[in-house]
Coordinates of C-alpha atoms and ligand atoms in Angstrom, one line a residue:
M1 CA -40.5 -19.3 12.3
K2 CA -40.2 -16.3 10.1
K3 CA -39.6 -14.2 13.2
I4 CA -36.8 -16.4 14.3
A5 CA -35.2 -16.3 10.9
G6 CA -35.4 -12.5 11.1
M7 CA -33.8 -12.5 14.5
M8 CA -31.0 -14.7 13.3
A9 CA -30.3 -12.4 10.3
A10 CA -30.1 -9.5 12.7
A11 CA -27.8 -11.4 15.0
A12 CA -25.6 -12.3 12.0
V13 CA -25.2 -8.6 11.2
L14 CA -24.5 -7.7 14.9
G15 CA -22.0 -10.6 14.9
G16 CA -19.5 -8.5 13.2
F17 CA -20.2 -8.5 9.5
V18 CA -20.0 -5.0 8.2
F19 CA -21.4 -4.1 4.8
P20 CA -19.0 -2.0 2.6
A21 CA -21.4 0.9 2.7
L22 CA -21.3 0.9 6.5
A23 CA -17.5 0.8 6.5
A24 CA -17.5 3.9 4.4
D25 CA -19.8 5.6 6.9
Y26 CA -17.5 4.6 9.7
D27 CA -14.6 6.3 7.9
K28 CA -16.6 9.5 7.6
Q29 CA -17.7 9.3 11.2
A30 CA -14.1 8.7 12.4
Q31 CA -12.9 11.7 10.4
A32 CA -15.7 13.9 11.8
L33 CA -14.9 12.8 15.3
M34 CA -11.2 13.5 14.9
K35 CA -11.8 16.9 13.3
A36 CA -14.1 17.8 16.2
D37 CA -12.0 16.5 19.1
F38 CA -8.3 16.9 18.0
R39 CA -6.5 20.2 17.9
S40 CA -3.5 21.2 15.8
K41 CA -0.4 22.1 17.8
G42 CA 2.7 23.5 16.2
M43 CA 3.9 21.3 13.3
A44 CA 1.4 18.5 14.2
T45 CA -1.8 19.5 12.4
V46 CA -5.1 17.7 12.3
E47 CA -5.3 18.3 8.6
G48 CA -1.8 16.7 8.1
A49 CA -3.0 13.6 10.1
L50 CA -6.3 13.3 8.2
T51 CA -5.3 14.1 4.6
Q52 CA -4.2 10.9 2.9
D53 CA -2.6 10.8 -0.5
E54 CA -2.9 7.9 -3.0
A55 CA -0.1 5.8 -1.5
Q56 CA -1.5 6.2 2.0
R57 CA -5.0 5.3 0.9
T58 CA -3.7 2.2 -0.9
C59 CA -1.6 1.1 2.1
S60 CA -4.5 1.6 4.5
A61 CA -6.7 -0.5 2.2
Y62 CA -4.2 -3.3 2.2
P63 CA -2.6 -3.1 5.7
M64 CA -0.9 -6.5 5.5
E65 CA 0.0 -7.4 2.0
R66 CA -1.2 -6.1 -1.3
P67 CA -1.7 -7.7 -4.7
K68 CA 1.5 -7.6 -6.8
K69 CA -0.2 -5.5 -9.5
I70 CA -1.3 -2.9 -7.0
A71 CA 2.1 -2.7 -5.4
A72 CA 3.8 -2.3 -8.8
K73 CA 1.4 0.5 -9.8
L74 CA 2.0 2.3 -6.5
E75 CA 5.8 2.1 -6.9
A76 CA 5.6 3.3 -10.6
D77 CA 3.4 6.2 -9.6
Q78 CA 5.7 7.2 -6.7
L79 CA 8.9 6.9 -8.9
K80 CA 7.4 9.2 -11.6
Q81 CA 7.1 11.9 -8.9
V82 CA 10.7 11.8 -7.8
K83 CA 12.5 15.2 -8.3
Y84 CA 16.2 14.8 -9.0
P85 CA 18.7 17.5 -8.0
A86 CA 18.3 20.5 -10.3
D87 CA 22.1 20.7 -10.9
G88 CA 22.6 17.0 -11.5
Q89 CA 24.9 16.8 -8.4
Y90 CA 23.7 14.0 -6.1
L91 CA 26.5 14.3 -3.4
G92 CA 26.6 17.0 -0.8
R93 CA 28.7 17.0 2.4
W94 CA 28.7 13.8 4.4
Q95 CA 29.6 15.8 7.6
E96 CA 26.3 17.6 7.3
G97 CA 24.6 14.3 6.3
E98 CA 25.8 12.7 9.6
K99 CA 24.2 15.5 11.6
I100 CA 20.9 15.1 9.7
A101 CA 21.0 11.3 10.2
Q102 CA 21.5 11.9 14.0
N103 CA 18.8 14.5 14.3
G104 CA 15.4 13.2 15.2
R105 CA 13.6 16.5 15.4
G106 CA 10.8 17.6 13.2
M107 CA 7.0 17.2 12.5
Q108 CA 6.2 17.1 16.2
S109 CA 3.9 19.4 18.2
S110 CA 6.9 20.7 20.1
D111 CA 8.8 21.7 17.0
K112 CA 8.9 25.3 15.9
P113 CA 7.9 26.0 12.3
G114 CA 10.8 27.0 10.1
V115 CA 13.4 25.0 11.9
P116 CA 14.9 22.3 9.5
N117 CA 13.8 18.7 10.2
G118 CA 16.2 15.9 10.9
G119 CA 16.3 12.5 9.1
N120 CA 16.5 10.3 12.2
C121 CA 18.1 7.6 10.0
Y122 CA 19.8 6.0 13.1
A123 CA 16.4 5.3 14.6
C124 CA 16.0 2.5 12.0
H125 CA 19.5 1.9 10.5
Q126 CA 23.0 1.1 11.5
M127 CA 25.2 3.5 9.5
T128 CA 28.7 4.1 11.0
K129 CA 30.8 2.1 13.3
A130 CA 31.3 5.0 15.7
E131 CA 27.5 5.2 16.5
I132 CA 26.6 2.2 18.5
S133 CA 23.0 3.3 19.3
F134 CA 20.7 2.5 16.4
G135 CA 17.5 0.8 15.5
N136 CA 17.1 -2.2 13.2
I137 CA 13.7 -1.9 11.5
G138 CA 15.7 -1.1 8.4
P139 CA 18.7 -2.9 7.0
S140 CA 22.3 -1.9 8.1
L141 CA 23.7 0.8 5.8
Y142 CA 27.2 0.4 7.1
Q143 CA 29.6 0.1 4.1
Y144 CA 26.7 1.0 1.8
G145 CA 28.8 2.9 -0.7
K146 CA 31.8 0.6 -0.4
L147 CA 29.6 -2.3 -1.4
R148 CA 27.8 -0.6 -4.3
G149 CA 30.2 1.9 -5.7
Q150 CA 29.4 5.3 -7.1
S151 CA 28.1 4.7 -10.6
E152 CA 25.5 7.1 -11.9
E153 CA 22.9 4.3 -11.6
I154 CA 23.7 3.8 -7.9
M155 CA 23.7 7.5 -7.1
K156 CA 20.3 7.9 -8.9
Y157 CA 18.8 4.9 -7.1
T158 CA 20.1 6.1 -3.7
W159 CA 18.7 9.6 -4.3
A160 CA 15.3 8.3 -5.4
K161 CA 15.2 5.7 -2.5
V162 CA 15.7 8.4 0.2
Y163 CA 13.5 10.9 -1.7
N164 CA 10.7 8.3 -1.7
P165 CA 11.3 4.7 -0.5
Q166 CA 7.9 3.7 -1.9
A167 CA 9.2 4.2 -5.4
F168 CA 10.8 0.8 -4.9
T169 CA 9.0 -0.7 -1.9
A170 CA 5.2 -0.1 -1.7
C171 CA 4.1 0.8 1.8
S172 CA 7.7 0.9 3.2
N173 CA 8.0 1.9 6.8
M174 CA 10.7 4.5 5.8
P175 CA 9.5 8.1 5.6
R176 CA 9.3 9.7 2.2
F177 CA 11.9 12.3 2.9
G178 CA 11.8 14.3 -0.3
H179 CA 8.2 13.5 -1.5
K180 CA 6.8 14.8 1.8
G181 CA 9.2 17.8 2.1
I182 CA 10.7 16.5 5.3
L183 CA 14.2 17.1 4.0
D184 CA 15.1 19.8 1.4
E185 CA 17.3 19.3 -1.7
Q186 CA 20.6 20.2 0.1
Q187 CA 19.8 18.0 3.0
L188 CA 19.1 15.1 0.7
K189 CA 22.4 15.6 -1.1
D190 CA 24.1 15.6 2.3
V191 CA 22.6 12.3 3.4
V192 CA 23.3 10.7 0.0
A193 CA 26.9 11.8 0.5
L194 CA 26.9 10.2 3.9
L195 CA 26.0 6.9 2.2
L196 CA 28.1 7.2 -0.9
D197 CA 31.2 9.4 -0.4
P198 CA 34.3 7.2 -0.1
A199 CA 35.5 9.5 2.7
S200 CA 32.3 9.1 4.7
P201 CA 32.5 7.0 8.0
V202 CA 29.8 4.8 6.5
N203 CA 32.4 3.5 4.1
N204 CA 35.3 3.3 6.5
D205 CA 36.2 1.1 9.4
Ligands
HEC301 C1 11.2 4.6 10.4 C2 12.3 3.8 10.0 C3 13.2 4.4 9.0 C4 13.9 5.6 9.0 C5 13.7 6.8 10.0 C6 14.8 5.6 7.9 N1 14.7 4.4 7.2 FE1 15.7 3.8 5.6 N2 14.7 2.1 5.5 C7 13.8 1.6 6.4 C8 13.3 0.3 6.1 C9 12.2 -0.5 6.8 C10 13.9 -0.1 4.9 C11 13.7 -1.4 4.1 C12 12.5 -1.3 3.3 C13 12.6 -0.4 2.1 O1 13.5 -0.7 1.3 O2 11.9 0.5 2.0 C14 14.8 1.1 4.5 C15 15.7 1.1 3.4 C16 16.6 2.1 3.2 C17 17.5 2.1 2.1 C18 17.6 1.0 1.0 C19 18.7 0.1 1.3 C20 19.1 -0.8 0.2 O3 19.7 -1.9 0.4 O4 18.7 -0.5 -1.0 C21 18.3 3.2 2.2 C22 19.4 3.7 1.2 C23 17.8 3.9 3.3 N3 16.8 3.2 3.9 C24 18.3 5.1 3.8 C25 17.8 5.9 4.8 C26 18.3 7.2 5.2 C27 19.4 8.0 4.5 C28 17.5 7.6 6.2 C29 17.5 9.0 7.0 C30 17.5 10.2 6.1 C31 16.6 6.6 6.5 N4 16.8 5.5 5.7 C32 15.6 6.6 7.5 C33 13.3 2.3 7.5 C34 13.7 3.6 7.9

């Protein structure tokens, strides 16, 4: 009888229940495996793929939904780290912003170091009427500035949102363009101008 109970306990473990201590071991083993088997190529580095910051750790720990308190803390921590433009000017040139929004290059193994990254905004957003090829994971940004205006508050929000979307939406699918250094300060100004400049095609028919 004792033996059967022992076997059943073993079966219960094999049946898929993983102790937290074991889960941590699997993490370590997976990391070791990736370090041993994957190779960095160009801009795509193994270190980049394996090094998680606080936000990435939290979002991995709660892949579906996270408790409100945890989401709020993540957003507050990310917002604190937003760097605003040194000269207080949020708007660059929308013409450059449009090129950045169209450009999907960067962070890939085929990209040369030193070549500026694109923002690839159209992969997830509608932005102008002229561009009819766009993704819809993100909301349409067509008429963004026309609908919201150009108050200091809106300019500051838009900057922070593009700099780090997780400052407002924990675990957003949108890349953290400023926080992760994907776009530099001038590029951020240019895409913010694309969204907010009244002359930008985003805000015209
Ligand atoms: C991989 C997909 C993806 C890419 C690329 C992306 N976004 Fe987003 N974006 C989203 C998603 C999803 C949301 C909605 C969730 C959120 O608010 O974070 C969003 C939200 C936004 C918002 C907030 C809209 C609002 O109503 O407040 C702005 C502004 C924005 N994106 C601008 C941009 C710009 C500018 C770029 C390019 C530099 C860009 N996004 C690239 C996915 C993306």
